[in-house]
Short mmCIF file of C-alpha atoms in Angstrom, two decimals:
data_model
loop_
_atom_site.label_atom_id
_atom_site.label_comp_id
_atom_site.label_asym_id
_atom_site.label_seq_id
_atom_site.Cartn_x
_atom_site.Cartn_y
_atom_site.Cartn_z
CA MET A 4 51.42 255.09 140.50
CA SER A 5 50.94 252.83 137.46
CA TRP A 6 47.80 250.76 136.74
CA LYS A 7 49.96 248.00 135.38
CA PRO A 8 48.92 245.42 138.04
CA GLU A 9 45.27 245.84 137.12
CA VAL A 10 46.07 245.64 133.41
CA GLU A 11 48.00 242.44 134.02
CA GLU A 12 45.02 241.04 135.92
CA ILE A 13 42.78 241.86 132.93
CA GLU A 14 45.19 240.03 130.66
CA ARG A 15 45.40 237.05 133.03
CA ARG A 16 41.63 236.70 133.18
CA ALA A 17 41.28 237.09 129.43
CA ALA A 18 43.87 234.34 128.91
CA ALA A 19 42.04 232.09 131.39
CA ALA A 20 38.75 232.65 129.54
CA GLN A 21 40.42 231.60 126.28
CA GLU A 22 41.12 228.19 127.82
CA LEU A 23 37.37 227.54 128.22
CA GLY A 24 36.90 224.51 130.50
CA GLY A 25 40.58 223.57 130.38
CA PRO A 26 42.69 221.23 128.22
CA GLU A 27 41.02 218.03 129.41
CA ALA A 28 37.48 219.33 128.77
CA VAL A 29 38.52 220.61 125.34
CA ALA A 30 40.06 217.22 124.53
CA ARG A 31 36.78 215.49 125.48
CA GLN A 32 34.89 217.87 123.18
CA HIS A 33 37.20 217.04 120.29
CA ALA A 34 36.89 213.32 121.02
CA LEU A 35 33.14 213.67 120.50
CA GLY A 36 33.82 215.06 117.01
CA ARG A 37 32.80 218.60 118.00
CA ARG A 38 34.65 221.90 117.91
CA THR A 39 34.74 224.37 120.79
CA VAL A 40 32.67 227.52 120.47
CA ARG A 41 35.77 229.62 119.87
CA GLU A 42 36.90 227.28 117.11
CA ARG A 43 33.45 227.51 115.50
CA ILE A 44 33.49 231.29 115.47
CA ALA A 45 37.02 231.37 114.05
CA ALA A 46 36.04 228.93 111.27
CA LEU A 47 33.03 231.03 110.24
CA VAL A 48 34.19 234.64 110.31
CA ASP A 49 36.68 236.59 108.25
CA PRO A 50 40.17 236.00 109.73
CA GLY A 51 41.08 238.31 112.59
CA SER A 52 37.73 240.13 112.60
CA PHE A 53 36.17 238.80 115.84
CA ARG A 54 35.81 241.35 118.65
CA GLU A 55 34.55 239.73 121.83
CA HIS A 56 32.05 241.37 124.17
CA GLY A 57 32.51 240.54 127.84
CA PRO A 58 35.82 238.68 127.40
CA ILE A 59 36.40 238.54 131.16
CA ALA A 60 32.81 238.01 132.23
CA GLY A 61 32.70 234.98 134.47
CA HIS A 62 33.26 234.00 138.08
CA SER A 63 36.19 234.53 140.47
CA GLU A 64 36.89 233.01 143.85
CA GLU A 65 39.03 234.61 146.53
CA ALA A 66 42.43 233.00 146.94
CA GLU A 67 44.97 232.98 149.75
CA PRO A 68 46.61 236.33 150.54
CA GLY A 69 49.18 237.24 147.95
CA LYS A 70 47.75 234.95 145.30
CA ALA A 71 45.56 235.86 142.36
CA PRO A 72 41.92 234.84 142.63
CA ARG A 73 40.80 231.76 140.73
CA PHE A 74 38.88 232.83 137.62
CA SER A 75 36.70 230.93 135.15
CA GLY A 76 35.14 232.61 132.15
CA ALA A 77 31.43 232.71 131.36
CA ASN A 78 30.27 229.67 129.44
CA TYR A 79 28.85 231.78 126.61
CA VAL A 80 31.09 233.49 124.06
CA LEU A 81 29.72 236.60 122.34
CA GLY A 82 31.02 239.25 119.98
CA VAL A 83 30.97 240.97 116.60
CA ALA A 84 32.87 239.91 113.48
CA ARG A 85 32.69 240.12 109.72
CA ILE A 86 31.37 237.41 107.43
CA GLU A 87 32.25 237.97 103.78
CA GLY A 88 33.07 241.56 104.72
CA ARG A 89 29.74 242.32 106.45
CA PRO A 90 29.39 242.85 110.23
CA CYS A 91 27.53 240.19 112.21
CA ALA A 92 26.88 239.39 115.87
CA LEU A 93 27.82 235.88 116.98
CA GLY A 94 27.38 233.85 120.12
CA GLY A 95 27.39 230.34 121.43
CA GLU A 96 27.46 228.11 124.50
CA ASP A 97 30.75 226.73 125.80
CA PHE A 98 29.99 223.04 126.28
CA THR A 99 33.32 222.43 128.02
CA GLN A 100 31.93 224.19 131.10
CA ARG A 101 28.79 222.78 132.76
CA GLY A 102 27.79 221.06 129.50
CA GLY A 103 26.63 224.43 128.19
CA SER A 104 24.00 224.86 130.92
CA PRO A 105 24.17 228.61 131.60
CA SER A 106 26.28 230.12 134.34
CA PRO A 107 24.99 233.49 135.67
CA ALA A 108 27.29 235.52 133.41
CA GLY A 109 26.76 233.08 130.53
CA LEU A 110 23.01 233.54 130.78
CA ARG A 111 23.31 237.34 130.73
CA LYS A 112 25.61 237.21 127.70
CA SER A 113 23.25 234.89 125.81
CA VAL A 114 20.31 237.22 126.44
CA TYR A 115 22.43 240.20 125.36
CA ALA A 116 23.16 238.53 122.01
CA GLU A 117 19.75 239.54 120.61
CA GLU A 118 20.07 243.03 122.12
CA LEU A 119 23.49 243.45 120.50
CA ALA A 120 22.15 242.52 117.07
CA LEU A 121 19.16 244.82 117.58
CA ARG A 122 21.23 247.77 118.74
CA TYR A 123 23.58 247.68 115.76
CA ARG A 124 21.06 246.28 113.25
CA MET A 125 23.17 243.38 112.10
CA PRO A 126 22.63 239.64 111.51
CA LEU A 127 22.87 237.27 114.47
CA VAL A 128 24.45 233.81 114.30
CA ARG A 129 24.05 231.41 117.23
CA PHE A 130 25.99 228.17 117.78
CA LEU A 131 23.79 226.12 120.09
CA GLU A 132 25.07 223.31 122.29
CA GLY A 133 23.76 222.59 125.75
CA GLY A 134 20.72 222.53 127.94
CA GLY A 135 18.55 225.24 129.37
CA GLY A 136 18.23 226.19 133.01
CA SER A 137 19.07 223.91 135.90
CA VAL A 138 16.73 222.97 138.73
CA THR A 139 19.42 224.31 141.07
CA GLY A 140 19.76 227.63 139.23
CA ALA A 141 22.16 229.11 136.74
CA GLY A 142 25.00 229.11 139.24
CA GLY A 143 24.38 225.53 140.25
CA ARG A 144 24.02 226.55 143.90
CA ARG A 145 20.53 227.90 144.48
CA PRO A 146 17.21 228.16 142.63
CA GLU A 147 16.60 231.16 140.36
CA ALA A 148 13.68 232.81 142.11
CA GLY A 149 13.59 235.55 139.48
CA ALA A 150 13.59 233.29 136.40
CA PRO A 151 9.84 233.44 135.58
CA VAL A 152 9.86 237.24 135.86
CA ASN A 153 12.92 237.53 133.63
CA ALA A 154 11.68 235.09 130.99
CA PRO A 155 9.33 237.40 129.02
CA PRO A 156 12.00 240.03 128.16
CA ARG A 157 14.16 237.27 126.68
CA PHE A 158 11.41 236.39 124.25
CA ARG A 159 10.60 240.02 123.51
CA SER A 160 14.15 240.65 122.26
CA ILE A 161 14.04 237.45 120.20
CA GLY A 162 10.73 238.50 118.67
CA GLN A 163 12.08 241.97 117.92
CA ILE A 164 15.26 240.83 116.21
CA LEU A 165 13.30 238.50 113.91
CA GLY A 166 11.63 241.56 112.41
CA VAL A 167 14.87 243.54 112.02
CA ALA A 168 17.86 241.40 111.01
CA PRO A 169 18.60 237.86 109.80
CA VAL A 170 18.94 235.26 112.55
CA VAL A 171 20.73 231.95 111.92
CA SER A 172 21.00 229.20 114.53
CA ALA A 173 23.04 226.01 114.28
CA ALA A 174 22.62 223.04 116.62
CA VAL A 175 26.12 221.56 116.76
CA GLY A 176 25.67 219.29 119.79
CA PRO A 177 22.86 218.21 122.10
CA VAL A 178 20.37 221.07 122.51
CA ALA A 179 17.48 221.09 124.96
CA GLY A 180 15.13 223.54 126.68
CA PHE A 181 15.49 227.25 125.99
CA PRO A 182 18.34 226.84 123.44
CA ALA A 183 15.99 224.56 121.46
CA ALA A 184 13.43 227.38 121.43
CA ARG A 185 16.15 229.71 120.18
CA LEU A 186 16.89 227.29 117.35
CA ALA A 187 13.25 227.30 116.26
CA ALA A 188 13.00 231.10 116.62
CA SER A 189 15.35 231.70 113.68
CA HIS A 190 15.09 232.57 110.03
CA PHE A 191 17.40 229.68 109.17
CA ALA A 192 18.03 226.68 111.43
CA ILE A 193 20.67 224.01 110.85
CA MET A 194 21.79 220.90 112.72
CA THR A 195 24.70 218.54 112.22
CA ARG A 196 23.72 215.05 111.14
CA HIS A 197 25.83 212.99 113.54
CA THR A 198 26.65 215.19 116.54
CA ALA A 199 23.47 217.21 117.22
CA GLN A 200 20.15 216.38 118.83
CA VAL A 201 17.36 218.88 119.49
CA MET A 202 14.91 218.18 122.30
CA ILE A 203 12.41 220.07 124.41
CA GLY A 204 13.35 217.71 127.23
CA GLY A 205 16.12 215.13 127.34
CA PRO A 206 15.82 211.36 127.82
CA ALA A 207 15.83 211.44 131.65
CA LEU A 208 13.08 214.05 131.78
CA VAL A 209 10.98 212.24 129.18
CA GLU A 210 11.30 208.91 130.97
CA ARG A 211 10.38 210.43 134.33
CA ALA A 212 7.38 212.32 132.95
CA LEU A 213 6.02 209.91 130.33
CA GLY A 214 7.67 206.56 130.90
CA GLU A 215 9.22 206.57 127.42
CA ARG A 216 12.76 205.21 127.30
CA LEU A 217 14.40 206.82 124.30
CA GLY A 218 17.92 207.91 123.44
CA LYS A 219 18.87 211.38 122.26
CA GLU A 220 18.91 210.34 118.60
CA GLU A 221 15.47 208.75 118.84
CA LEU A 222 14.09 211.84 120.54
CA GLY A 223 15.63 214.57 118.44
CA GLY A 224 18.26 213.44 115.97
CA ALA A 225 18.62 214.68 112.41
CA ALA A 226 16.39 211.87 111.10
CA VAL A 227 13.58 213.28 113.26
CA HIS A 228 13.98 216.99 112.67
CA ALA A 229 14.74 216.93 108.94
CA ARG A 230 11.11 215.75 108.67
CA SER A 231 9.60 217.72 111.58
CA GLY A 232 10.37 221.15 110.12
CA VAL A 233 12.30 222.25 113.22
CA VAL A 234 15.46 222.63 111.13
CA ASP A 235 15.73 223.85 107.55
CA ASN A 236 18.89 222.04 106.51
CA VAL A 237 21.03 219.21 107.89
CA ALA A 238 24.81 219.59 107.60
CA GLU A 239 27.16 216.63 107.38
CA ASP A 240 29.69 218.29 109.68
CA GLU A 241 30.61 221.63 111.25
CA GLU A 242 32.55 222.67 108.18
CA GLU A 243 29.37 222.41 106.13
CA VAL A 244 27.50 224.36 108.83
CA CYS A 245 29.80 227.31 108.14
CA ARG A 246 29.29 227.02 104.38
CA LEU A 247 25.49 226.97 104.78
CA ILE A 248 25.51 230.01 107.10
CA ARG A 249 27.66 232.04 104.73
CA ARG A 250 25.52 231.11 101.75
CA PHE A 251 22.20 231.86 103.44
CA LEU A 252 23.40 235.29 104.62
CA SER A 253 24.70 236.11 101.12
CA TYR A 254 21.09 236.42 99.85
CA LEU A 255 19.91 238.70 102.66
CA PRO A 256 20.47 242.34 103.62
CA ARG A 257 22.20 243.30 106.86
CA HIS A 258 18.85 244.52 108.16
CA VAL A 259 15.38 245.43 106.90
CA GLY A 260 16.40 249.02 106.14
CA GLU A 261 18.86 247.89 103.46
CA PRO A 262 18.22 246.20 100.11
CA ALA A 263 19.31 242.63 99.54
CA PRO A 264 22.77 242.59 97.94
CA ARG A 265 22.38 242.32 94.18
CA GLY A 266 25.31 240.50 92.62
CA PRO A 267 26.88 240.79 89.18
CA VAL A 268 24.83 239.54 86.24
CA ASP A 269 27.17 236.73 85.20
CA ASP A 270 24.49 234.56 83.57
CA ASP A 271 22.89 235.72 80.32
CA PRO A 272 19.36 237.06 81.07
CA GLU A 273 18.36 235.97 77.55
CA ARG A 274 19.42 232.35 78.11
CA CYS A 275 16.76 229.93 76.85
CA GLU A 276 16.95 226.24 77.75
CA GLU A 277 15.60 223.82 75.15
CA GLU A 278 14.64 221.21 77.77
CA LEU A 279 11.84 223.45 79.06
CA LEU A 280 9.85 222.77 75.89
CA THR A 281 9.52 219.08 76.79
CA LEU A 282 9.91 219.07 80.57
CA VAL A 283 6.19 218.98 81.43
CA PRO A 284 4.52 215.78 80.10
CA ARG A 285 1.35 216.04 78.04
CA GLU A 286 -0.11 213.25 80.17
CA ARG A 287 -1.54 215.11 83.19
CA ARG A 288 -0.81 212.33 85.67
CA ARG A 289 2.87 212.00 84.84
CA ILE A 290 5.41 213.63 87.13
CA TYR A 291 8.47 215.70 86.22
CA ASP A 292 11.52 217.12 88.02
CA ALA A 293 10.62 220.62 89.21
CA ARG A 294 14.18 221.28 90.35
CA ARG A 295 15.42 220.83 86.78
CA LEU A 296 12.98 223.58 85.84
CA LEU A 297 14.38 225.87 88.55
CA ARG A 298 17.97 225.28 87.55
CA ALA A 299 17.11 226.02 83.92
CA VAL A 300 15.52 229.39 84.75
CA LEU A 301 17.41 230.81 87.74
CA ASP A 302 20.95 232.20 87.65
CA ARG A 303 23.39 229.32 87.29
CA ASP A 304 24.50 227.75 90.60
CA SER A 305 22.36 230.16 92.62
CA TRP A 306 19.63 227.76 93.79
CA PHE A 307 19.73 227.28 97.59
CA GLU A 308 16.96 224.97 98.79
CA MET A 309 15.57 225.21 102.33
CA THR A 310 13.47 222.78 104.41
CA GLN A 311 13.53 220.09 101.72
CA GLY A 312 12.55 217.22 104.03
CA PHE A 313 9.42 218.89 105.47
CA GLY A 314 6.21 219.56 103.54
CA ARG A 315 7.80 217.89 100.54
CA SER A 316 5.02 218.68 98.07
CA GLN A 317 6.10 222.33 98.29
CA ILE A 318 9.59 223.49 97.29
CA THR A 319 11.09 226.60 98.89
CA GLY A 320 14.49 228.22 98.54
CA LEU A 321 16.56 231.27 97.71
CA ALA A 322 18.18 232.06 94.37
CA ARG A 323 19.17 234.92 92.10
CA LEU A 324 17.65 236.25 88.89
CA ALA A 325 19.82 238.69 86.96
CA GLY A 326 21.86 238.96 90.16
CA GLN A 327 18.82 239.89 92.30
CA PRO A 328 18.18 237.68 95.36
CA VAL A 329 14.68 236.19 95.20
CA GLY A 330 12.55 233.73 97.12
CA VAL A 331 11.34 230.77 95.06
CA LEU A 332 8.25 228.59 95.51
CA ALA A 333 7.36 225.54 93.44
CA ASN A 334 5.29 222.36 93.62
CA ASP A 335 6.88 218.93 93.60
CA SER A 336 4.54 216.65 91.66
CA ARG A 337 6.36 213.59 93.06
CA PHE A 338 4.62 214.07 96.42
CA TYR A 339 0.80 214.05 96.46
CA ALA A 340 0.92 215.49 92.91
CA GLY A 341 2.12 218.74 94.51
CA ALA A 342 -0.99 219.14 96.70
CA MET A 343 -0.68 221.42 99.72
CA THR A 344 -0.57 219.40 102.94
CA ALA A 345 -0.70 220.81 106.46
CA ASP A 346 3.10 220.60 106.63
CA GLY A 347 3.45 222.19 103.21
CA ALA A 348 1.19 225.08 104.22
CA GLN A 349 3.27 225.77 107.33
CA LYS A 350 6.40 225.69 105.21
CA VAL A 351 4.96 228.16 102.67
CA ARG A 352 3.68 230.52 105.38
CA ARG A 353 7.04 230.69 107.13
CA PHE A 354 8.96 231.13 103.88
CA VAL A 355 6.71 233.92 102.60
CA ASP A 356 7.15 235.70 105.95
CA LEU A 357 10.93 235.42 105.58
CA CYS A 358 10.95 236.91 102.08
CA ASP A 359 8.50 239.67 102.95
CA THR A 360 10.47 240.66 106.06
CA PHE A 361 13.67 241.14 104.07
CA HIS A 362 12.14 242.51 100.86
CA LEU A 363 13.01 239.57 98.64
CA PRO A 364 10.78 239.36 95.53
CA LEU A 365 8.89 236.07 95.29
CA VAL A 366 8.78 233.88 92.18
CA SER A 367 6.34 230.97 92.16
CA PHE A 368 6.32 228.10 89.67
CA VAL A 369 2.76 226.86 89.97
CA ASP A 370 1.60 223.26 89.63
CA GLU A 371 -0.91 223.18 92.50
CA PRO A 372 -3.79 220.64 92.43
CA GLY A 373 -5.28 222.04 95.65
CA PHE A 374 -5.33 221.21 99.34
CA MET A 375 -4.65 217.62 100.28
CA ILE A 376 -7.86 215.72 101.00
CA GLY A 377 -8.76 212.64 103.04
CA SER A 378 -9.07 211.67 106.69
CA GLN A 379 -5.39 212.17 107.48
CA ALA A 380 -5.45 215.65 105.97
CA GLU A 381 -8.52 216.52 108.04
CA ARG A 382 -6.90 215.29 111.26
CA ALA A 383 -3.81 217.36 110.49
CA GLY A 384 -5.90 220.56 110.31
CA THR A 385 -4.89 221.17 106.70
CA ILE A 386 -7.47 223.84 106.02
CA ARG A 387 -6.46 225.92 109.05
CA HIS A 388 -2.76 225.77 108.21
CA GLY A 389 -3.66 226.40 104.58
CA ALA A 390 -5.68 229.49 105.49
CA ALA A 391 -2.69 230.82 107.46
CA ALA A 392 -0.49 230.37 104.39
CA LEU A 393 -3.02 232.18 102.19
CA MET A 394 -3.16 235.09 104.65
CA ALA A 395 0.64 235.34 104.73
CA VAL A 396 0.64 235.58 100.92
CA GLN A 397 -2.14 238.16 100.80
CA GLN A 398 -0.56 240.24 103.58
CA SER A 399 2.83 240.28 101.84
CA SER A 400 3.93 243.45 100.11
CA VAL A 401 6.93 242.33 98.05
CA PRO A 402 6.57 241.98 94.28
CA TRP A 403 5.39 238.57 93.08
CA ALA A 404 5.81 236.82 89.75
CA SER A 405 3.92 233.58 89.14
CA VAL A 406 4.68 231.14 86.31
CA LEU A 407 1.65 228.93 85.72
CA VAL A 408 3.43 225.73 84.71
CA ARG A 409 0.60 223.22 84.86
CA LYS A 410 -2.19 223.08 87.49
CA ALA A 411 -3.75 225.86 89.58
CA TYR A 412 -6.85 224.39 91.15
CA GLY A 413 -8.97 225.23 94.17
CA VAL A 414 -8.41 227.62 97.03
CA ALA A 415 -4.84 226.45 97.61
CA ALA A 416 -3.77 227.93 94.26
CA ALA A 417 -4.09 231.40 95.84
CA ALA A 418 -0.96 230.63 97.89
CA HIS A 419 1.06 230.96 94.67
CA PHE A 420 -0.25 234.30 93.42
CA GLY A 421 0.69 237.37 95.42
CA PRO A 422 -1.27 240.62 95.55
CA GLU A 423 -1.17 242.36 92.18
CA GLY A 424 1.45 239.89 90.98
CA HIS A 425 2.84 239.45 87.49
CA VAL A 426 1.47 236.23 85.93
CA ILE A 427 2.80 234.39 82.92
CA ALA A 428 1.61 230.98 81.72
CA TRP A 429 2.93 228.04 79.76
CA PRO A 430 0.89 226.18 77.10
CA SER A 431 0.65 223.30 79.61
CA ALA A 432 -1.25 225.49 82.10
CA GLY A 433 -4.73 224.83 83.39
CA MET A 434 -6.91 226.50 86.03
CA GLY A 435 -10.22 225.74 87.68
CA ALA A 436 -12.19 225.06 90.82
CA LEU A 437 -11.21 221.36 90.83
CA PRO A 438 -8.77 219.10 89.00
CA VAL A 439 -10.41 217.64 85.89
CA GLU A 440 -10.54 214.08 87.23
CA GLY A 441 -12.11 215.06 90.55
CA GLY A 442 -14.51 217.51 88.93
CA VAL A 443 -15.78 214.90 86.48
CA ALA A 444 -16.24 212.34 89.27
CA VAL A 445 -18.38 214.82 91.26
CA ALA A 446 -20.38 216.52 88.50
CA PHE A 447 -21.03 213.54 86.20
CA ARG A 448 -21.33 210.64 88.63
CA ARG A 449 -24.79 209.54 87.47
CA ASP A 450 -23.93 209.99 83.81
CA ILE A 451 -20.85 207.79 84.20
CA GLU A 452 -22.67 205.13 86.22
CA ALA A 453 -25.44 204.92 83.59
CA ALA A 454 -23.06 204.57 80.64
CA PRO A 455 -22.57 201.11 78.97
CA ASP A 456 -18.82 201.58 79.47
CA PRO A 457 -18.31 203.81 82.56
CA ASP A 458 -14.53 203.99 82.18
CA ALA A 459 -14.75 205.10 78.55
CA ARG A 460 -17.41 207.68 79.40
CA ARG A 461 -15.28 209.01 82.25
CA ALA A 462 -12.25 209.33 79.98
CA GLU A 463 -14.36 211.07 77.31
CA LEU A 464 -15.68 213.65 79.79
CA GLU A 465 -12.23 214.25 81.28
CA GLU A 466 -10.81 214.91 77.83
CA GLN A 467 -13.62 217.36 77.01
CA LEU A 468 -13.10 219.35 80.19
CA ALA A 469 -9.33 219.29 79.78
CA ARG A 470 -9.72 220.98 76.38
CA ARG A 471 -11.88 223.64 77.97
CA GLY A 472 -9.09 224.33 80.46
CA SER A 473 -6.74 225.38 77.67
CA PRO A 474 -4.81 228.57 78.49
CA PHE A 475 -5.56 230.12 75.08
CA PRO A 476 -9.07 231.39 75.93
CA ARG A 477 -7.70 232.94 79.12
CA ALA A 478 -4.90 234.58 77.18
CA GLU A 479 -7.46 235.98 74.74
CA ALA A 480 -9.38 237.45 77.71
CA PHE A 481 -6.14 238.89 79.16
CA GLY A 482 -6.38 236.42 82.04
CA PHE A 483 -2.56 236.32 82.15
CA HIS A 484 -0.04 239.04 81.47
CA ASP A 485 1.47 236.72 78.88
CA LEU A 486 1.27 233.17 77.50
CA ILE A 487 4.82 232.27 76.56
CA ASP A 488 7.10 229.70 75.02
CA PRO A 489 8.47 227.89 78.13
CA ARG A 490 11.99 228.41 76.82
CA ARG A 491 11.47 232.18 77.23
CA THR A 492 10.76 231.95 80.97
CA ARG A 493 14.15 233.19 82.13
CA PRO A 494 14.19 236.24 79.82
CA ALA A 495 10.63 237.12 80.89
CA LEU A 496 11.49 236.93 84.60
CA CYS A 497 14.75 238.84 84.18
CA ASP A 498 12.80 241.64 82.49
CA TRP A 499 10.42 241.65 85.47
CA ILE A 500 13.38 241.93 87.86
CA GLU A 501 14.38 245.20 86.18
CA TRP A 502 10.83 246.57 86.31
CA ILE A 503 10.50 246.04 90.07
CA GLN A 504 13.74 247.73 91.17
CA PRO A 505 12.02 251.06 92.05
CA MET A 506 9.39 249.14 94.06
CA LEU A 507 12.06 247.37 96.10
CA ALA A 508 13.79 250.67 96.91
CA GLU A 509 10.51 252.20 98.10
CA GLN A 510 9.61 249.29 100.41
CA LEU A 511 12.66 249.23 102.68
CA GLY A 512 11.99 249.22 106.41
CA PRO A 513 10.09 247.08 108.91
CA ARG A 514 6.95 245.23 107.89
CA ARG A 515 3.56 245.48 109.56
CA TYR A 516 3.36 241.67 109.58
CA THR A 517 6.73 240.43 110.74
CA TYR A 518 8.31 237.00 110.69
CA ARG A 519 6.47 234.26 112.60
CA PRO A 520 8.63 231.13 113.17
#
């Protein structure tokens, strides 16, 4: 009367599922320089913590009488584990079966991944490798007549989880179709440099539809997507993928109802770096290294840059101040003098949404000359993307601190000053409707043209207006909360971090304006 035969069958099927596509398929995966999905999960999570959901989901075929049915596991692995002690949902395609193209059970498990993270309000990590649906259906035998009807709920759950818990996706092999959409619909997207490609449609589809003959790397390799903004960071290998995932999650709460984890204050809040006194050149047209500024002010070794290759005039990343996780914005004067391009505006909008969703205070180091101008900027729709970034800033509700480092000109400057934010300025700061050079060229064109020496007259007028832009009159009028010695920037911001702690506690919960990828 024992149920032992059934239990043994459960164990047999579970063991078969562990073998994925079989030894030969696994060997081919390794020969391509890629891990299996089970190896990826094991490398990321705390040892022994993975608990699989649907371990014997898959497909069985009737065998001869007296023999066990043939069983193959679903080609999507899903479960819950701990990463640095915190629970997290994880899932990923098994490329050793059907090249990751979903089997019926694999498709259901992949859709359930978002529902699992939603139900238990925990982060979701996806390892993506494979294509989307097949023209012959998920089972490879018949078309999926119900696919269009079932598609909207998939996107609803993805949209819901983006407003509730952190979502990280890593492309660790070729990714096309719906998995590519999943990659983009993430708070943090990574791809491996040499083994991943991300494509809406693969080479065969592109050639048939458009006549373009391109390889996977040309279509969607890391060289393409580090600049396209589809991925935030490029990892050298799968080991670095795991490091990036752990580090990104370390700055974020488990879900929007919890505060971001504040770490120990192991860097002196009163630390003052001498190099800040000379970092910004007196010559307005000279560039400087904004990342040196960030490293001098933020907690040591806490700077984690995101999306560096896209919208390069704007710098975005996570860091800590006095142990508190914060979002950081800055301008990179090495690209268009820091002007906000269409790409830069999209980058700022997405990053502000991320920080506001998870209640991370925002710190902006401002050196903004305005929106990028010219025919290329107009064709790129810079003003529309810029307006979207400004609205994201003004709709945000997290505390903001802005350090006016040098320039804050034009409408684009508003993207660096949050609602009711705390503003401090350096002696190098200047504000206005236009940069001095452009303003002089517009307002004094006739005067300059009529002068015996137009270049000298232009320089004279620029110098006069530059003196008027001094931060001292604004400080006298209480136009800033403080005009400070640049070396005192870290102490000033660490004080602000302590002031805002009650505000952060009061703001926990979902946002009205949630994350928009």
